[in-house]
Structure formats: structure tokens, C-alpha cells
Short mmCIF file of C-alpha atoms in Angstrom, two decimals:
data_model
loop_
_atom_site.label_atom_id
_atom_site.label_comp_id
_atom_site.label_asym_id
_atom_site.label_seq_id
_atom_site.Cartn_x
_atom_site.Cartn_y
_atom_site.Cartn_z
CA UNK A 1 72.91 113.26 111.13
CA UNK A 2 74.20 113.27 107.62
CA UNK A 3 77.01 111.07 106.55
CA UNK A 4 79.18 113.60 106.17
CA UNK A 5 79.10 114.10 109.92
CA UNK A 6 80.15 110.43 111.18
CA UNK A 7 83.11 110.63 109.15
CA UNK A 8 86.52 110.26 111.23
CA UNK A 9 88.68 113.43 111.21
CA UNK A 10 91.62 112.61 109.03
CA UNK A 11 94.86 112.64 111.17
CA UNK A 12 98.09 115.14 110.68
CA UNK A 13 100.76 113.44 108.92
CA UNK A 14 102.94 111.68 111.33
CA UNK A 15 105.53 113.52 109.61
CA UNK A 16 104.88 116.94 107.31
CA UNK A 17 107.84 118.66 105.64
CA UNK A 18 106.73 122.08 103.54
CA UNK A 19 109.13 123.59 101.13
CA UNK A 20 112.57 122.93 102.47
CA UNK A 21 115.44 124.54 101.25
CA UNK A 22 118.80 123.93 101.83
CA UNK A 23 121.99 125.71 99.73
CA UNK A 24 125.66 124.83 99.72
CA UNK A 25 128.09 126.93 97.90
CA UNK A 26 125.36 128.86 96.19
CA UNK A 27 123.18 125.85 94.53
CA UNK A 28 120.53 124.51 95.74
CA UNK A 29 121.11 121.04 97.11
CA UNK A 30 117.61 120.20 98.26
CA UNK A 31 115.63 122.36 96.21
CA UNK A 32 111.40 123.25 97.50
CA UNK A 33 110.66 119.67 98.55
CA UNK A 34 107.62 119.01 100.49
CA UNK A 35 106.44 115.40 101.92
CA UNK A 36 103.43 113.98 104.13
CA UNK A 37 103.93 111.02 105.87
CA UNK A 38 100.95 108.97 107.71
CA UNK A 39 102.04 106.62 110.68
CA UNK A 40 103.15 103.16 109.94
CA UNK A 41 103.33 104.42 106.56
CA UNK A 42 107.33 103.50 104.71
CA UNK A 43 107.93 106.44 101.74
CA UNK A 44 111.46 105.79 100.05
CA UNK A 45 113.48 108.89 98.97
CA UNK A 46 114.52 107.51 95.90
CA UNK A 47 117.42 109.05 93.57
CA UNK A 48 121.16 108.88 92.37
CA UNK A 49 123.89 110.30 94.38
CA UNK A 50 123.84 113.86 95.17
CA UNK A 51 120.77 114.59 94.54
CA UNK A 52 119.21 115.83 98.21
CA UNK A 53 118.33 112.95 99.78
CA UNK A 54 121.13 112.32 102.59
CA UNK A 55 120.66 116.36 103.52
CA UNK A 56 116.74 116.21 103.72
CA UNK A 57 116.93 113.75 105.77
CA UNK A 58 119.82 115.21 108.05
CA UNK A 59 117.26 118.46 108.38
CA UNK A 60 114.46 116.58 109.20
CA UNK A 61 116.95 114.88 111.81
CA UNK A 62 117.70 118.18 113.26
CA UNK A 63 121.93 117.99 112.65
CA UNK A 64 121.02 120.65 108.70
CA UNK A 65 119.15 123.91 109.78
CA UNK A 66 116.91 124.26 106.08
CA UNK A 67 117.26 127.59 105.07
CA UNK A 68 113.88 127.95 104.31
CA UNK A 69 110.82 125.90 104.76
CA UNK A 70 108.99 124.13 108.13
CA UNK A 71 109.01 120.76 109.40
CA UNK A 72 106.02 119.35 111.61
CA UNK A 73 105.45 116.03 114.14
CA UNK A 74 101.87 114.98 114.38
CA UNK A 75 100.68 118.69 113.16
CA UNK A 76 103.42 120.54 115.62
CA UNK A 77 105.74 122.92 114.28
CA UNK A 78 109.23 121.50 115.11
CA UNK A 79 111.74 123.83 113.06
CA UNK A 80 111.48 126.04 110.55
CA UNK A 81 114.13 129.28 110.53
CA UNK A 82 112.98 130.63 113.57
CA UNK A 83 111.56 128.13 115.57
CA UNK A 84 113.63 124.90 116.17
CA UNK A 85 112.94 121.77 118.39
CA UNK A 86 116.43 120.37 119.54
CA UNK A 87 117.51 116.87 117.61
CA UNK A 88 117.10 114.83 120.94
CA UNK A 89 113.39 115.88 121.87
CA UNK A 90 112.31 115.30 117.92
CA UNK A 91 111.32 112.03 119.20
CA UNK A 92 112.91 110.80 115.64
CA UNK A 93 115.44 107.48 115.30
CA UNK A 94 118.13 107.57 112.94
CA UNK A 95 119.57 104.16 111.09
CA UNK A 96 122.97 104.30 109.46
CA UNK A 97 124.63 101.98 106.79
CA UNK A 98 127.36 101.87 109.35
CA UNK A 99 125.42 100.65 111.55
CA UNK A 100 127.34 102.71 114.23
CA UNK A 101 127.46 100.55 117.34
CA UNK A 102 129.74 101.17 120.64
CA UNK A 103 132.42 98.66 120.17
CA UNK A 104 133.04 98.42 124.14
CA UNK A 105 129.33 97.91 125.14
CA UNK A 106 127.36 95.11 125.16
CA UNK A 107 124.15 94.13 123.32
CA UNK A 108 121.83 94.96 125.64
CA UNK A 109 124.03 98.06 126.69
CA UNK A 110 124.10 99.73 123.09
CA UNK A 111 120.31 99.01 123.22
CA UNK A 112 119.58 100.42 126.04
CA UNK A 113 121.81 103.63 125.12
CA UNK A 114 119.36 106.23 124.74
CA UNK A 115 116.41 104.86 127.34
CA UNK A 116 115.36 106.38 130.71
CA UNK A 117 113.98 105.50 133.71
CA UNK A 118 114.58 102.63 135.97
CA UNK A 119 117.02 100.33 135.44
CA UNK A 120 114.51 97.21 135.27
CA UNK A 121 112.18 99.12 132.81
CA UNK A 122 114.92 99.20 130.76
CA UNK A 123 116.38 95.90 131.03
CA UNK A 124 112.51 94.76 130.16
CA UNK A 125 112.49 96.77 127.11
CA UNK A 126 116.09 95.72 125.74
CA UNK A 127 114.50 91.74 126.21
CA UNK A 128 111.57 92.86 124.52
CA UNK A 129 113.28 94.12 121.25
CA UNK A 130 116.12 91.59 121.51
CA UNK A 131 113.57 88.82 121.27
CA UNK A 132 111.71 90.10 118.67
CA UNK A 133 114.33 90.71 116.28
CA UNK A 134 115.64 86.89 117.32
CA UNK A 135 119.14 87.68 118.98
CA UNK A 136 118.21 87.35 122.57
CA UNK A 137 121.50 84.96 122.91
CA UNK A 138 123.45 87.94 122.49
CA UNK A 139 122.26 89.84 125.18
CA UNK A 140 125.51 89.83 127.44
CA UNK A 141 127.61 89.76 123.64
CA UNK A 142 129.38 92.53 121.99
CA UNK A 143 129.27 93.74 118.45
CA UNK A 144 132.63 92.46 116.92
CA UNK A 145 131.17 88.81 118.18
CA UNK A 146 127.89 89.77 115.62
CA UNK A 147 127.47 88.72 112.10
CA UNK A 148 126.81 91.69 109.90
CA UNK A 149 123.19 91.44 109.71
CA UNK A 150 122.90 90.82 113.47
CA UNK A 151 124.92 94.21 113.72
CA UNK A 152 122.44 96.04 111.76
CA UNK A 153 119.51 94.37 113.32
CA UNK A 154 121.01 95.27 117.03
CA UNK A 155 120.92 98.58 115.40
CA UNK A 156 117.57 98.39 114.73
CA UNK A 157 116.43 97.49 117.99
CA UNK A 158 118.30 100.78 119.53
CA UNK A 159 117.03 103.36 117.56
CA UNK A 160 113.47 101.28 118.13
CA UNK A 161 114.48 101.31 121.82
CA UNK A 162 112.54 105.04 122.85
CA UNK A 163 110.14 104.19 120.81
CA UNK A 164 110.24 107.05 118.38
CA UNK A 165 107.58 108.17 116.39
CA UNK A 166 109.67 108.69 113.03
CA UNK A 167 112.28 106.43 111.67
CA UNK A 168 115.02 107.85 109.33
CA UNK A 169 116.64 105.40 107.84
CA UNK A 170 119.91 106.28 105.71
CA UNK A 171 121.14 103.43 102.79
CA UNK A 172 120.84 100.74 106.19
CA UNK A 173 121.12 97.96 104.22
CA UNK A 174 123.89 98.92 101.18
CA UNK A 175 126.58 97.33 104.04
CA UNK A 176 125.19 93.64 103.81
CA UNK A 177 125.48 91.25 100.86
CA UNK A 178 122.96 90.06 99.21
CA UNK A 179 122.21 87.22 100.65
CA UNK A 180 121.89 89.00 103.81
CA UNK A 181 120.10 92.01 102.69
CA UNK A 182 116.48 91.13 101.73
CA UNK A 183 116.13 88.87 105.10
CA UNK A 184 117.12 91.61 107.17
CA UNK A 185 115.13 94.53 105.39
CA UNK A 186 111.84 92.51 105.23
CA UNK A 187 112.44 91.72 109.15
CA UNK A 188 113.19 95.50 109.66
CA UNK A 189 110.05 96.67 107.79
CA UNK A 190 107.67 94.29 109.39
CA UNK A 191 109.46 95.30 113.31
CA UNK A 192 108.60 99.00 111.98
CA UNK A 193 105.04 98.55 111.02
CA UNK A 194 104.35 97.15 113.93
CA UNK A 195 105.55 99.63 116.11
CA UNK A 196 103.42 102.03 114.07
CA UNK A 197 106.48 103.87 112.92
CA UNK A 198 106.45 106.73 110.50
CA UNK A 199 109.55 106.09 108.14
CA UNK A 200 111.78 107.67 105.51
CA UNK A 201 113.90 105.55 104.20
CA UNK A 202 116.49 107.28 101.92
CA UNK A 203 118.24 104.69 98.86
CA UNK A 204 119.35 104.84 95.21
CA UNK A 205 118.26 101.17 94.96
CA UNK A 206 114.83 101.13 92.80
CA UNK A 207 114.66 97.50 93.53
CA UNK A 208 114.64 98.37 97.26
CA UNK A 209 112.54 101.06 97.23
CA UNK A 210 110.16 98.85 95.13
CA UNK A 211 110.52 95.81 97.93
CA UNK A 212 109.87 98.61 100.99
CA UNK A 213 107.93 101.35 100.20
CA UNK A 214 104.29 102.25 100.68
CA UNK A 215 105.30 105.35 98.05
CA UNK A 216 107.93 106.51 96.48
CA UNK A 217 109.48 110.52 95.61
CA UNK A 218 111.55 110.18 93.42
CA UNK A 219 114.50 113.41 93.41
CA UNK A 220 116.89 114.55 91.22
CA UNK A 221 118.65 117.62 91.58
CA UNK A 222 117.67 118.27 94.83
CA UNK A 223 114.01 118.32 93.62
CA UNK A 224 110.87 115.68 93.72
CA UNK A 225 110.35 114.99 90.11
CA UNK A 226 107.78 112.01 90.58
CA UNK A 227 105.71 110.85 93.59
CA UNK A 228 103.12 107.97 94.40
CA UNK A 229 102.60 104.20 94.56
CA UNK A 230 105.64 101.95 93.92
CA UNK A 231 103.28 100.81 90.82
CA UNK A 232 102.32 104.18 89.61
CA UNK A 233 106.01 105.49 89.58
CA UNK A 234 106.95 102.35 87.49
CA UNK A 235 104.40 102.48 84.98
CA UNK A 236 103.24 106.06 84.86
CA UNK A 237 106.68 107.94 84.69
CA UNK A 238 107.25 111.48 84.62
CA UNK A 239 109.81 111.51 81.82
CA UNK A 240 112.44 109.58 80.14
CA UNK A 241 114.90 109.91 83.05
CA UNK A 242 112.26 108.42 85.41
CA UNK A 243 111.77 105.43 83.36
CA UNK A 244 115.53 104.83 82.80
CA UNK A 245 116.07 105.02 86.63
CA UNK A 246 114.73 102.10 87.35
CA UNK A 247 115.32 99.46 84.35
CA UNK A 248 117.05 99.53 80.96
CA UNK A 249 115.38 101.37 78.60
CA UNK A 250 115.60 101.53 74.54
CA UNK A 251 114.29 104.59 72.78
CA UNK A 252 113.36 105.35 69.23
CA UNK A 253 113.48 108.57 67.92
CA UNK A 254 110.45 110.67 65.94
CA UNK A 255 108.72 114.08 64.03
CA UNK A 256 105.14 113.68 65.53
CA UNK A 257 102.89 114.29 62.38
CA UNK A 258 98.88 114.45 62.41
CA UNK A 259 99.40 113.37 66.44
CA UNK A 260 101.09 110.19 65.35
CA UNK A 261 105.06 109.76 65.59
CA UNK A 262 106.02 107.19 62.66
CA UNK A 263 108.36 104.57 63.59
CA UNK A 264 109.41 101.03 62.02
CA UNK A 265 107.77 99.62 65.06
CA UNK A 266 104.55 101.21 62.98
CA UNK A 267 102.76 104.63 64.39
CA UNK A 268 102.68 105.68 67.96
CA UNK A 269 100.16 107.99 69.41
CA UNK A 270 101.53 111.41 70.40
CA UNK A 271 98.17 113.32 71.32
CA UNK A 272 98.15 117.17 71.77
CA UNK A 273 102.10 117.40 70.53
CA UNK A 274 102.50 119.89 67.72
CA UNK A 275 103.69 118.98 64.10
CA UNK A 276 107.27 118.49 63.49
CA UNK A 277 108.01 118.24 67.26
CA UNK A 278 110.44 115.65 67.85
CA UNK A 279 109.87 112.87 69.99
CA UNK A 280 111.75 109.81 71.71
CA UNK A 281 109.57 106.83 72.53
CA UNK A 282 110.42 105.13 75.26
CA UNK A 283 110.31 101.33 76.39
CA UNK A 284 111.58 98.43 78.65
CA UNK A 285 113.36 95.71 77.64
CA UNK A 286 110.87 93.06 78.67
CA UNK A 287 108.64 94.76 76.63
CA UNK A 288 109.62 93.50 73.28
CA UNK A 289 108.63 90.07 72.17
CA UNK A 290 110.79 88.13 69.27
CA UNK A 291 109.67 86.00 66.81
CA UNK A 292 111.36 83.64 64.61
CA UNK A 293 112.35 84.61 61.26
CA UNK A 294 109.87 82.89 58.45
CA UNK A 295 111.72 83.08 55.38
CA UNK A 296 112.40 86.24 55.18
CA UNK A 297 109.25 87.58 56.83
CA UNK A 298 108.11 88.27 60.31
CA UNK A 299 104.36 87.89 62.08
CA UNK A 300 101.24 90.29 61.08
CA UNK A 301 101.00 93.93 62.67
CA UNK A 302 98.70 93.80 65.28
CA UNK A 303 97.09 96.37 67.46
CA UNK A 304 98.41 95.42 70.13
CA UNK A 305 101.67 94.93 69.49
CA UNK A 306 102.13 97.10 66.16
CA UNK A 307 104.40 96.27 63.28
CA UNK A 308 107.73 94.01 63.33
CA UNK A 309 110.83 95.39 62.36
CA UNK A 310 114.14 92.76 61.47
CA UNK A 311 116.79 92.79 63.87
CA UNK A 312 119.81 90.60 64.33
CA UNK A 313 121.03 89.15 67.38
CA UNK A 314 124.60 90.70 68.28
CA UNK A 315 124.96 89.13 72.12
CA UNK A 316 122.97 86.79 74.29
CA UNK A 317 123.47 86.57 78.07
CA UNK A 318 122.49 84.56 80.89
CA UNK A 319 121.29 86.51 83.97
CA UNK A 320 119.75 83.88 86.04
CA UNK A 321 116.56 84.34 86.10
CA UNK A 322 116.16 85.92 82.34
CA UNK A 323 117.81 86.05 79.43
CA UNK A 324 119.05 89.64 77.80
CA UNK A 325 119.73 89.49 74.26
CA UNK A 326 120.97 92.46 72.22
CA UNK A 327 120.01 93.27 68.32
CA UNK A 328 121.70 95.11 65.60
CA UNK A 329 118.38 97.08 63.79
CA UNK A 330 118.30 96.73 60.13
CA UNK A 331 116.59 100.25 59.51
CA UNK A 332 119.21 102.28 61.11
CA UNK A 333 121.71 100.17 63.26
CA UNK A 334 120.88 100.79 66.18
CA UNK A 335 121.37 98.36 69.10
CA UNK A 336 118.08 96.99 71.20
CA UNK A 337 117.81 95.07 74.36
CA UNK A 338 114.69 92.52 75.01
CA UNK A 339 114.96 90.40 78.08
CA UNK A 340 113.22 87.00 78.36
CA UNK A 341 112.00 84.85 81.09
CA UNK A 342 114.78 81.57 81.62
CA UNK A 343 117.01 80.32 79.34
CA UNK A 344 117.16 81.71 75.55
CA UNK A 345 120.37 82.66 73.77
CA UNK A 346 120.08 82.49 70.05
CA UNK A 347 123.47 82.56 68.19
CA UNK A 348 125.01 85.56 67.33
CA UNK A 349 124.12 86.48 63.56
CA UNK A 350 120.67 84.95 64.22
CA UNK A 351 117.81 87.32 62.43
CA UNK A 352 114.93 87.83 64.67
CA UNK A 353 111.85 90.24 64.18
CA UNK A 354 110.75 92.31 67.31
CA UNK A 355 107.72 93.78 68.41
CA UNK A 356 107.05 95.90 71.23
CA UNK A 357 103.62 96.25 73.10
CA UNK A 358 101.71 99.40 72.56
CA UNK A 359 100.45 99.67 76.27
CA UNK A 360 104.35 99.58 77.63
CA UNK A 361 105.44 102.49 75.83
CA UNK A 362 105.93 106.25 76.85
CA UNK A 363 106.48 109.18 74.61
CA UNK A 364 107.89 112.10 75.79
CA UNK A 365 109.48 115.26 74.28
CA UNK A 366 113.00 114.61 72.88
#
């Protein structure tokens, strides 16, 4: 036998969706987006308001009919225009930042909402969740007697309850504060995984999406722009939109010459981009590293982190875990941000030379 006949047959997505469209009012809200998910796998629909997310995941739900595209469940066709697989045999949960419990059940009873069979089965299957996300001594409760993140994570257990093979999961945590929020969501993901759950977790939040996601797909305008790793999307980003998305970004303006885009900052690489195309270079605030002022001068260009250009400090804040401090640019006026790890909040007025590391920066058509 050769090795290429012992390998495993690579499964069907959990969840496949090819090419959906869906229009409102003439425009395309969700706009030729296509997604694989693998089971037990968390991908985070990433994006500012009203840009698709919410009604991709509502047609994947079955509640939107797409008008074009197909949807499949383990390699089965569920819907496309023709064909279509009614919401409540999709075998798909649904989470909600409203967490959308029946006021005049009990625990166990808005658990046990959408299970079958015999009444002990079910009863075992409530304990069984109940216990596992720690609120057992609320079985017999009801939900106005329930914290907010016990509300959510009774919520949880429901739409866990029929053990479906998709989670879609809707901004569930925006309702909690933040104290709340990253217990509950690393609980949630860790319930999900084990279950073996397919999920789709839909959030403008790049921090959360970060925290959760096995991958990200990032959408705007009702299109996927960007999709991979959580570490890819972050430091391999499509354009200057993607990279602002997720942090603060400053950006320097340039005529690409010879391949190189001249700068105070020194030259920046601009490979393959015609001459006298203009260019904005593009980079975080943590970035940049300051250095003191030496009478009148600031350290050597390196390669690393290029030449230093003289800035002077404008505001300094505290943000609790880093420091953002703000400069006034001598060479055009122009305000830049560089964040620092702890405490460091130079005076206003202060002159300060900046540098900003080759390897963090991303040019990209102005």
C-alpha cells in the first residue's frame, strides 16, 4: 500500500455555506459569502454594524431565505432557493444577547424546552448540563432570581440541551459587564468544545473574536474581506481598514520612487508599486519606541528600526495596563500615538524622538 492510501478521508465541514446572497431594498446586505466550518471548530464573524453578519447568520438559522447560494450540514444540502430544510430539523442552536428565557418557567423547565422523549431522560439531561455549567442550585429557580451571567449561562445549557450539531451564537455576551463577560465566554467556549460543537459566533468585538476564535472572516459591506488565524488576520491584514479594525493605527503618507516610499521615519519598501503611486504606511501604536532627547539629537538609524524623527509630547494617559502618549511631529504636524507597557507620562512640551519597527509596518495603496 502506498501512503497515500492509509490516509483518513478528510470530513465535510460540519457546517458549509457557498455563495449566499441576501438583498434588502435593492443592495446587497450579505454580499457572495462562503464559509467552511470543521466540528468543534469556533470561527468569529467579525465586523462593524451593518455589515451582514446578524442576516448570515439568521439564513443559516433558517428564519432569512438567501436569495441565492446553498447551505450544507455534514455534506447535506439543507437550503438553497429551491430546496429548504425547516429551522427546527436544522439540528442548529441559536444564542441571543438577550438571552431570551421564559420568565414563568423554571431552570430546569426553560432547559428542558426543546427536548423529547421521556420525562426522566430529560430530567437526566437538564442535571447533566446544569451541573456542568455550575448552577445545579437553581434547578427548581426561575430566571428573575439569576444573576446576569447565570441567565446567559442557563441559556447556554438550553440551546446545548438537543445537542445540536451547530451553534449560532449572536453578540451573547455584549449584555454582561466586564467583569462578568470573559468568565462566562471562556466557560461557554470550553462547554462547546466539548460537546464537539460547530460554532459561529457573530461580534464587532476584535478583542473577543481574538479571545474565542479558532479563525476569523472578517466582513464589511456584506462581504468577507479577510479570513484565517486570529494571528494571521492581526498581522497579515488585507488593507488599511483591516488593520484599523482592530487597534489604533497612525499612517504616514508617500510617492513610492525606485520601489521605496521616502518617509522621515527613513525609506520603506514598496515592491512591485509603480513610480509616483501614492502610498499610506500603516502602523500600530505599540509599534513605535521613544527615546530621550540627547541634546538636540536622537539615537542612530538602524535597520531595524529605521531613522528617528523629533516629536513632542502633546498628551499622556493612563490606561491601566499601558500608557498612550500622543506627539505633535516636527516635519509636518501631524499627531502620533505610541503606547507603552505600565506607567510613563512625560510632560506635555517634552521632545521625544520616535522610531517605528520595520517588521510592524504595512503599506498599502493610498
Amino acid at each position: 500500500m502506498t501512503p497515500h492510501s492509509l490516509s483518513q478521508p478528510v470530513p465535510a465541514p460540519r457546517l458549509e455555506i457557498r455563495n449566499l446572497v441576501r438583498h434588502f431594498e435593492g443592495r446587497a446586505v450579505v454580499d457572495d459569502v462562503s464559509l467552511r466550518i470543521q466540528a468543534g471548530q469556533v470561527t468569529c464573524l467579525l465586523g462593524p454594524s451593518g455589515c451582514g453578519k446578524s442576516t448570515t447568520l439568521r439564513m443559516i438559522a433558517g428564519v432569512e431565505m438567501q436569495d441565492s447560494g446553498e447551505i450544507y450540514v455534514d455534506g447535506k444540502l439543507i437550503c438553497d432557493t429551491v430546496f429548504r430544510v425547516p429551522p427546527e430539523r436544522r439540528e442548529i442552536g441559536l444564542m441571543f444577547q438577550d438571552f431570551a428565557l421564559f420568565p414563568h418557567l423554571s431552570v430546569a423547565e426553560n432547559v428542558a424546552f426543546g427536548l423529547n422523549g421521556p420525562r426522566e431522560e430529560k430530567r437526566a439531561r437538564v442535571e447533566e448540563l446544569l451541573e456542568r455549567v455550575h448552577l445545579t442550585r437553581f434547578i427548581d429557580g426561575y430566571p428573575h432570581q439569576l444573576s446576569g451571567g447565570e441567565q446567559q449561562r442557563v441559556a447556554l445549557a438550553r440551546a446545548l440541551a438537543p445537542r445540536p450539531r451547530i451553534m449560532l451564537m449572536d453578540e451573547p455576551f455584549s449584555g454582561l459587564d466586564n467583569r462578568l463577560r470573559d468568565g462566562v465566554r471562556d466557560e461557554t467556549l470550553s462547554l462547546l468544545k466539548e460537546e464537539d460543537t460547530a460554532v459561529l459566533l457573530v461580534t464587532h468585538e476584535p478583542e473577543e473574536a481574538m479571545r474565542m476564535a479558532d479563525e476569523i472572516a472578517l466582513m464589511r459591506g456584506g462581504k468577507i474581506v479577510q479570513q484565517g488565524a486570529p494571528y494571521n488576520v492581526y498581522t497579515r491584514p488585507v488593507d488599511r481598514a483591516a488593520v484599523a479594525f482592530f487597534s489604533d493605527t497612525n499612517v504616514l503618507r508617500s510617492t513610492v520612487q525606485g520601489a521605496l516610499a521616502q518617509t522621515p521615519f527613513g525609506q520603506f519598501l514598496a515592491p512591485g508599486v509603480p513610480d509616483g503611486t501614492e502610498v499610506d504606511i500603516v502602523f500600530r501604536p505599540q509599534h513605535v519606541r521613544l527615546d530621550f532627547d540627547r541634546q538636540g539629537g536622537g539615537p542612530l538609524p538602524t535597520p531595524s528600526d529605521g531613522v528617528a524623527a523629533r516629536g513632542v509630547v502633546t498628551r499622556a494617559r493612563f490606561l491601566g495596563h499601558e500608557s498612550l502618549v500622543e506627539f505633535r511631529m516636527d516635519h509636518d504636524g501631524s499627531v502620533l500615538k505610541a503606547t507603552v507597557p505600565n506607567v510613563f507620562l512625560p510632560e506635555e512640551g517634552r521632545v521625544m524622538w520616535l522610531t517605528v519597527r520595520r517588521n510592524r509596518c504595512f503599506v498599502f495603496p493610498a
